[in-house]
XYZ file of N, CA and C in Angstrom:
531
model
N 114.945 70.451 100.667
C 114.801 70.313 99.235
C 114.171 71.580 98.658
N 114.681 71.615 97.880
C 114.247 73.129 97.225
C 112.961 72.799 96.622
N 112.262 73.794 96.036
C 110.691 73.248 95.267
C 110.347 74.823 94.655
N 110.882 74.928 93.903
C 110.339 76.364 93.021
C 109.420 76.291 91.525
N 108.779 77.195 91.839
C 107.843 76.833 90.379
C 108.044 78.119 89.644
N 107.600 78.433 88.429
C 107.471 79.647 88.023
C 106.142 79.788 87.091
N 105.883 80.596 87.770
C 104.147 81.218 87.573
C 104.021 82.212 86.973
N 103.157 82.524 86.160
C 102.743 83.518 84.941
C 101.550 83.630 85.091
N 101.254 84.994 86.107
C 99.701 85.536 86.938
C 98.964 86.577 85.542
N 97.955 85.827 84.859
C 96.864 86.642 83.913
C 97.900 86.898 82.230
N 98.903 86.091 82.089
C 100.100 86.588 81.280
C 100.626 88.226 81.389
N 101.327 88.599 82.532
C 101.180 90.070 82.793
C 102.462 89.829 83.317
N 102.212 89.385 84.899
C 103.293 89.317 85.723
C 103.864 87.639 85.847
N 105.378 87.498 85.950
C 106.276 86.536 85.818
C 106.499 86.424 87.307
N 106.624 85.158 87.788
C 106.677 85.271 89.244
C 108.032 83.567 89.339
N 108.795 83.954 89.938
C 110.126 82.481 90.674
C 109.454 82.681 91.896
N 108.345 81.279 91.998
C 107.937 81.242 93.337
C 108.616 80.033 94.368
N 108.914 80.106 95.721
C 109.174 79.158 96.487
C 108.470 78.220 97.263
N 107.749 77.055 97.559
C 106.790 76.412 97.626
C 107.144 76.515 99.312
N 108.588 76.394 99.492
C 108.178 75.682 101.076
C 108.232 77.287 101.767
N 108.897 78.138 101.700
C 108.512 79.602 102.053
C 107.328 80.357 101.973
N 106.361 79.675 100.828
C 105.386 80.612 100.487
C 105.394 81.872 100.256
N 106.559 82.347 99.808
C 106.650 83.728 98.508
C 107.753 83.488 97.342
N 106.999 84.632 96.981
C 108.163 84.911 95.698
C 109.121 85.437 95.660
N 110.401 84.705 94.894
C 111.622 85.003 95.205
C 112.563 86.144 94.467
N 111.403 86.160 93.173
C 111.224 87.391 92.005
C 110.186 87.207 91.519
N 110.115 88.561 90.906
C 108.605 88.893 90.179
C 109.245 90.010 89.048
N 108.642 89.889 87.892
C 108.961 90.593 86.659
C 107.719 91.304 85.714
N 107.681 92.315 85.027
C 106.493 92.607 84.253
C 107.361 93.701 83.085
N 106.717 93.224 82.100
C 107.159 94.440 81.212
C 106.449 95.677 80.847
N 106.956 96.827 80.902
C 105.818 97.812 81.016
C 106.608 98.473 79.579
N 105.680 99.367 78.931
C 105.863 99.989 77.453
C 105.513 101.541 77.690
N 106.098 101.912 77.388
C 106.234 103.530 76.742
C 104.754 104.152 77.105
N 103.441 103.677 76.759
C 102.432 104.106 76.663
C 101.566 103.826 78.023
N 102.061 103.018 78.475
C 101.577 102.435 79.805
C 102.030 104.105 80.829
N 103.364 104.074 80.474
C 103.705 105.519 81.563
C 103.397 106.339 81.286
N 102.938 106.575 80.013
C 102.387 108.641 79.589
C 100.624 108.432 80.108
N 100.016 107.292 80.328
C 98.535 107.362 80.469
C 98.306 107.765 82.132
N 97.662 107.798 82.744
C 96.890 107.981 83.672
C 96.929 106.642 84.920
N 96.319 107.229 85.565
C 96.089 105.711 86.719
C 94.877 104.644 86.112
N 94.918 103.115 86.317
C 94.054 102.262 85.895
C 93.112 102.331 86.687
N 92.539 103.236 87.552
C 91.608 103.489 88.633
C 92.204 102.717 89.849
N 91.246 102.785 91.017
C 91.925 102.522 92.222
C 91.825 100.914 92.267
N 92.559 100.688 93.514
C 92.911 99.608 94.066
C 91.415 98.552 93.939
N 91.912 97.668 93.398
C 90.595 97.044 93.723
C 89.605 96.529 94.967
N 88.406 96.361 95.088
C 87.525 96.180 96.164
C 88.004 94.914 97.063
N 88.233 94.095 96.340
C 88.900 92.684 96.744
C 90.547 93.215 96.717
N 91.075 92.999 98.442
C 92.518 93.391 97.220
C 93.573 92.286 96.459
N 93.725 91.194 97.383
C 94.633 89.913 96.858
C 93.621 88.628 96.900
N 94.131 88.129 96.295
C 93.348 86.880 95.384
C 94.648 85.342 95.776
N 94.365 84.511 95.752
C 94.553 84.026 95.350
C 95.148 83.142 94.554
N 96.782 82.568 94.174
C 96.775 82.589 92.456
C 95.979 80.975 91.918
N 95.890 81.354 90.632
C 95.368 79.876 90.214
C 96.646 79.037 89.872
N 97.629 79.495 89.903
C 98.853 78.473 89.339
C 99.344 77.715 90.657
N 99.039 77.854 91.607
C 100.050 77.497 92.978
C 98.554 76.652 93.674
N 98.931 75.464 94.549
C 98.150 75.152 95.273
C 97.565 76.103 96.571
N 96.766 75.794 97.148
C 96.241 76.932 97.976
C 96.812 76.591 99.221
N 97.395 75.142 99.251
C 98.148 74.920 100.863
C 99.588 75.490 100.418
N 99.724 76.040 99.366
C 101.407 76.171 98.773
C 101.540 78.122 98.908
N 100.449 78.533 99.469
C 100.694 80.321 99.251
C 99.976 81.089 100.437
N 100.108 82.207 100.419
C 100.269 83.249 101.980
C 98.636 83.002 101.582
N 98.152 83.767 102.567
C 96.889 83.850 102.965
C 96.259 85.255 103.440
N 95.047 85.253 103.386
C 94.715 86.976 104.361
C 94.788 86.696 105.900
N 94.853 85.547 106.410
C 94.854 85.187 107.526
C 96.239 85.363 108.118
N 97.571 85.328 107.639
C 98.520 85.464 107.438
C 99.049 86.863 107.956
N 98.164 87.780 107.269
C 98.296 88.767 107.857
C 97.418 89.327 109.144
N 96.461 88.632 109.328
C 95.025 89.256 110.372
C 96.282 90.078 111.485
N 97.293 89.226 112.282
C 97.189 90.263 113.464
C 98.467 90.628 113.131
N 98.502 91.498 112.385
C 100.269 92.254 111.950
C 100.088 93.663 112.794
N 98.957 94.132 113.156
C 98.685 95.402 114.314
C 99.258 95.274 115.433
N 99.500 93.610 115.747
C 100.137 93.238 117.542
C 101.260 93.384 117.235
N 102.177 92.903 115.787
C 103.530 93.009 116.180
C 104.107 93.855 117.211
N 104.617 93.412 118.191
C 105.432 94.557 119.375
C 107.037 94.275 118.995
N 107.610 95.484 118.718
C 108.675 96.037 118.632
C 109.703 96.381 120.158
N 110.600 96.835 119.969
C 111.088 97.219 121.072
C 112.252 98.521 120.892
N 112.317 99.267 121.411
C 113.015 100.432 121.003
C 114.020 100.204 121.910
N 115.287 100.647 121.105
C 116.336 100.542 122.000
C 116.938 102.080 121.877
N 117.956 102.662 122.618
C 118.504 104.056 122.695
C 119.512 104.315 122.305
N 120.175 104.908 121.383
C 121.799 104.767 121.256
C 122.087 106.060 121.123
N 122.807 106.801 122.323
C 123.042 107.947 122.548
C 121.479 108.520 122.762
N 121.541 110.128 121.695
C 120.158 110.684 121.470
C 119.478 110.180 120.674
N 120.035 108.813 119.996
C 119.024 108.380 118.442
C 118.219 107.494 118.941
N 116.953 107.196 118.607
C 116.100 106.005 118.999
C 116.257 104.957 118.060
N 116.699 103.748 118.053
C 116.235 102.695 116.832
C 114.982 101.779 117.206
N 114.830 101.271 116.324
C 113.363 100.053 116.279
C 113.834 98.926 115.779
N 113.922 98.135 117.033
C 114.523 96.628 116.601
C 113.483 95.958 116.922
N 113.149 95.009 115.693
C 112.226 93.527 115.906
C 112.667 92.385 117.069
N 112.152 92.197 117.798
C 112.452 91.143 118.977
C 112.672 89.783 118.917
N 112.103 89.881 117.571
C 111.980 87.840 117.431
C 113.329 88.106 116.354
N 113.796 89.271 115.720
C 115.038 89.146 114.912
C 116.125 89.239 115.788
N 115.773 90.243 116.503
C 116.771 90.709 117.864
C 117.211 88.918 118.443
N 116.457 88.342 118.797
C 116.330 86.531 119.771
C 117.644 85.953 118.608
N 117.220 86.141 117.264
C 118.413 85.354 116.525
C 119.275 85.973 116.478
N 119.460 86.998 116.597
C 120.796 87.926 116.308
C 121.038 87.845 117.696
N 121.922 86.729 118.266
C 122.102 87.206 119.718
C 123.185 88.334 120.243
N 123.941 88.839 119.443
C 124.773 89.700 119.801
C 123.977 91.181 120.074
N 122.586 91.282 119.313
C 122.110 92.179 119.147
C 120.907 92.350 120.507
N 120.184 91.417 120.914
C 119.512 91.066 121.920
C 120.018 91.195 122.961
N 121.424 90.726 123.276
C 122.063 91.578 124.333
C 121.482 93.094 124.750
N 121.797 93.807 123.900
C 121.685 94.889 123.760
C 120.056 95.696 123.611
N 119.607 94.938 122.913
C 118.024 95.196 123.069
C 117.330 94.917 123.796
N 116.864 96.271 124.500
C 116.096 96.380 125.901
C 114.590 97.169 125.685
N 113.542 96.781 126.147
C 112.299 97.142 126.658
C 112.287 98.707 126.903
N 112.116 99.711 126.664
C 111.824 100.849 127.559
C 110.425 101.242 127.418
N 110.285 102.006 128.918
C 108.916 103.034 128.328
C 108.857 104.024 127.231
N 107.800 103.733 126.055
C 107.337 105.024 125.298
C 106.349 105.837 125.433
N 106.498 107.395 125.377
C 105.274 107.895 125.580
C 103.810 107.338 124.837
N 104.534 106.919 123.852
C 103.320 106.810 122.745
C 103.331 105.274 122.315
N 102.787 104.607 123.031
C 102.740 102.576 122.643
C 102.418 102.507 121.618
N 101.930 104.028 120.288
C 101.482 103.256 118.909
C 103.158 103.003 118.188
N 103.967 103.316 118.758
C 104.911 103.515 118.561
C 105.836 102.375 118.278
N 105.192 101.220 119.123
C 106.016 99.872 119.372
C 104.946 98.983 118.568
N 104.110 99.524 117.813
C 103.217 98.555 117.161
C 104.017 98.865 115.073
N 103.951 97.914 114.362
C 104.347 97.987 113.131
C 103.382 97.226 112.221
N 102.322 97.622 111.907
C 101.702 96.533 110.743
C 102.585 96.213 109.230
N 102.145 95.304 109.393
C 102.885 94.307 108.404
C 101.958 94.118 106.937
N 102.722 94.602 105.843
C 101.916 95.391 104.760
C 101.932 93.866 103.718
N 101.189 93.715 102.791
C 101.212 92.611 101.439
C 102.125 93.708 100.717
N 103.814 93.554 100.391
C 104.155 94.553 99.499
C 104.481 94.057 98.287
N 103.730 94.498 97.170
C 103.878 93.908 95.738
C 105.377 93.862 95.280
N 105.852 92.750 94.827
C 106.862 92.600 94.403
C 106.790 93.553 92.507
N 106.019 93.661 92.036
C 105.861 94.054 91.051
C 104.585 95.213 91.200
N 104.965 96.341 91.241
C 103.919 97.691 92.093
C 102.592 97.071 90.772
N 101.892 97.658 92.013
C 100.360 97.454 90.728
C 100.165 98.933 89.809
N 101.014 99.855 90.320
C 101.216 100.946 89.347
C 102.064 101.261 88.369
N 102.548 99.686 88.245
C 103.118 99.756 86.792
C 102.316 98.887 85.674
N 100.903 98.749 85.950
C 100.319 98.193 85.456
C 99.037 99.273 84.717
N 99.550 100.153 84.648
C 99.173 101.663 84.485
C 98.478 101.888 83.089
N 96.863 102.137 82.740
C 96.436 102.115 81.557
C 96.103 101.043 81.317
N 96.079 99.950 81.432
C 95.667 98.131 81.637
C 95.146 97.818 82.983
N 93.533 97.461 83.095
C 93.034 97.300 84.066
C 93.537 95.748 84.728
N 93.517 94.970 83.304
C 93.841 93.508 83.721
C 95.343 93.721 84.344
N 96.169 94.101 83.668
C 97.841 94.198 84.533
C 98.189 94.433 85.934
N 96.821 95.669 86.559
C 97.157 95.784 87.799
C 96.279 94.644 88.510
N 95.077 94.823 88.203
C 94.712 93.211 88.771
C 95.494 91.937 88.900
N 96.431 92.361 87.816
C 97.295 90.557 87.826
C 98.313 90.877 89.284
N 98.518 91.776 89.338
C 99.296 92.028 90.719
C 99.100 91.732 91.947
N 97.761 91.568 91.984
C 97.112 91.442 93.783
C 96.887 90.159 93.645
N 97.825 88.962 93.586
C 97.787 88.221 94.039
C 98.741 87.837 95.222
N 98.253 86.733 95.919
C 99.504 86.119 97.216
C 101.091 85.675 96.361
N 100.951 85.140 95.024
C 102.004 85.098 94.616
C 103.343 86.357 94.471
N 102.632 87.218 93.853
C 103.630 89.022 93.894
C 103.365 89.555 95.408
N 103.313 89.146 96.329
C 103.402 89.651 97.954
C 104.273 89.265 98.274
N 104.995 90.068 99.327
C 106.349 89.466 100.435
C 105.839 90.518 101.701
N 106.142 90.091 102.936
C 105.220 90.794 104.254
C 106.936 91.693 104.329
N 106.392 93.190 104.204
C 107.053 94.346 104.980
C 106.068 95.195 105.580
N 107.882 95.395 106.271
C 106.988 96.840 107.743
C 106.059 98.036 107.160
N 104.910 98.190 107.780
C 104.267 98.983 106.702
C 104.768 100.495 106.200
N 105.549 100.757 107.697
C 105.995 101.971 107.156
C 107.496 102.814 106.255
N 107.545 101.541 105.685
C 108.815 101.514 104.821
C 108.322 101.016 103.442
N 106.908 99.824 103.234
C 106.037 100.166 102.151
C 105.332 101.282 102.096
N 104.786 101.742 102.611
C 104.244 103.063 102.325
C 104.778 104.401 102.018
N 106.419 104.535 102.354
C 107.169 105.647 102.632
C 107.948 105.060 101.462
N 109.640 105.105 101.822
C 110.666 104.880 100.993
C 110.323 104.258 99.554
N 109.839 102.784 99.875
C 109.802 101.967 99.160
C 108.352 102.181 97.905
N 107.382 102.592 98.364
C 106.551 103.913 97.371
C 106.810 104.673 96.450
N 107.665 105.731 97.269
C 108.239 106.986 96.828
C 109.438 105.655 95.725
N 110.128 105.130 95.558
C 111.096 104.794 94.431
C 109.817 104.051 93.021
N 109.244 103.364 93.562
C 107.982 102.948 92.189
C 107.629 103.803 91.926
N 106.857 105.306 92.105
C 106.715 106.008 91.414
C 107.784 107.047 90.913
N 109.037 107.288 91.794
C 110.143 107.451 90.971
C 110.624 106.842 89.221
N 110.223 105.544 89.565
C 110.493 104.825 88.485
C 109.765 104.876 87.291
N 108.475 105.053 87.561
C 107.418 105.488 86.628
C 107.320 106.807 85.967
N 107.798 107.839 86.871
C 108.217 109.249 86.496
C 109.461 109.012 85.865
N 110.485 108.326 86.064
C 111.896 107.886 85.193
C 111.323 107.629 84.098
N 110.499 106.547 83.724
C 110.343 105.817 82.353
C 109.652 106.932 81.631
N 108.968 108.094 82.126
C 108.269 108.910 81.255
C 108.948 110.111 80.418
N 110.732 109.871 81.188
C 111.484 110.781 80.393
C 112.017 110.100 79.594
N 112.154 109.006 79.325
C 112.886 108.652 78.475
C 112.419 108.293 76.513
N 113.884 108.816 75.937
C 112.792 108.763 74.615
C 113.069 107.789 73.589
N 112.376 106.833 73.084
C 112.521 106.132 72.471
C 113.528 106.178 71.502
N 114.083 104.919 70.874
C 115.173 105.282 69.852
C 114.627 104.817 68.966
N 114.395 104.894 67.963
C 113.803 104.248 66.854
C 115.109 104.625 65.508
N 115.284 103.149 64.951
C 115.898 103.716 63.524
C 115.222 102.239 62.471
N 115.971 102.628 61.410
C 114.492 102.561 59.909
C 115.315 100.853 59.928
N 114.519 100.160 59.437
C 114.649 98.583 58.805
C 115.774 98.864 57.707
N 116.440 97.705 58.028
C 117.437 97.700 57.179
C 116.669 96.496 55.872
């Protein structure tokens, strides 16, 4: 049975949440012209995720959720000279793929480890110039668990792409009819 709610974190961020998954399935925020020409809302906050008050607390992720995302073990497989990084417990369902995915030695075992990041469905740096906006972000509701190094890299680098996008663009304005 499906069970979706939709949540509105601090009136900022819009969230289609899923009850029996425990994330969100979208997340929305509107950002304005002035939000992108200002500055950063200062850093990340001390606390970083909260909570939400709209969702029950047996109904959403947790910090516990994440505690041991450092153990994830990976497994590298070889194809030709290229190395890939296949997940093992995805590899188990994909059985065509598990075939194929094998164990080897790495020089470097940090290698087979992947922490598992809270990645905002709605960046808290588009909450830019409004202290409350980026706060409304760090909740468990705007989280979905990715590999950290594809939040931190790729998926980074395009939110502030996007923020540098919105700062070229120039308003259209024409007069009341």
């Amino acid at each position: 049975m499906i069970n979706l709610a939709h949540v509105c974190e601090d009136g900022v961020v819009t969230i289609l949440f899923d009850h029996n998954g425990e994330i969100p399935l979208y997340s929305a925020t509107s950002m304005t012209g002035q939000q992108l020409l200002v500055g950063s809302s200062g850093g990340r906050p001390t606390k970083y995720f909260r909570e939400s008050k709209a969702i029950l607390r047996k109904d959403q992720q947790r910090k516990k959720d994440y505690k041991l995302s450092l153990h994830r073990k990976l497994c590298v497989k070889t194809n030709g000279k290229k190395a890939l990084v296949v997940d093992k417990k995805w590899a188990k369902v994909r059985k065509s793929v598990a075939k194929k995915a094998i164990d080897v030695k790495v020089s470097n075992p940090a290698l087979l480890e992947s922490e598992i990041h809270k990645g905002h469905l709605v960046a808290s740096n588009y909450g830019r110039g409004n202290k409350e906006g980026m706060l409304a972000t760090f909740t468990y509701t705007n989280v979905v668990r990715q590999f950290g190094r594809f939040n931190s890299g790729p998926w980074q680098e395009c939110e502030t792409k996007l923020v540098e996008w919105g700062k070229t663009i120039v308003p259209l304005t024409v007069p009341r009819m």
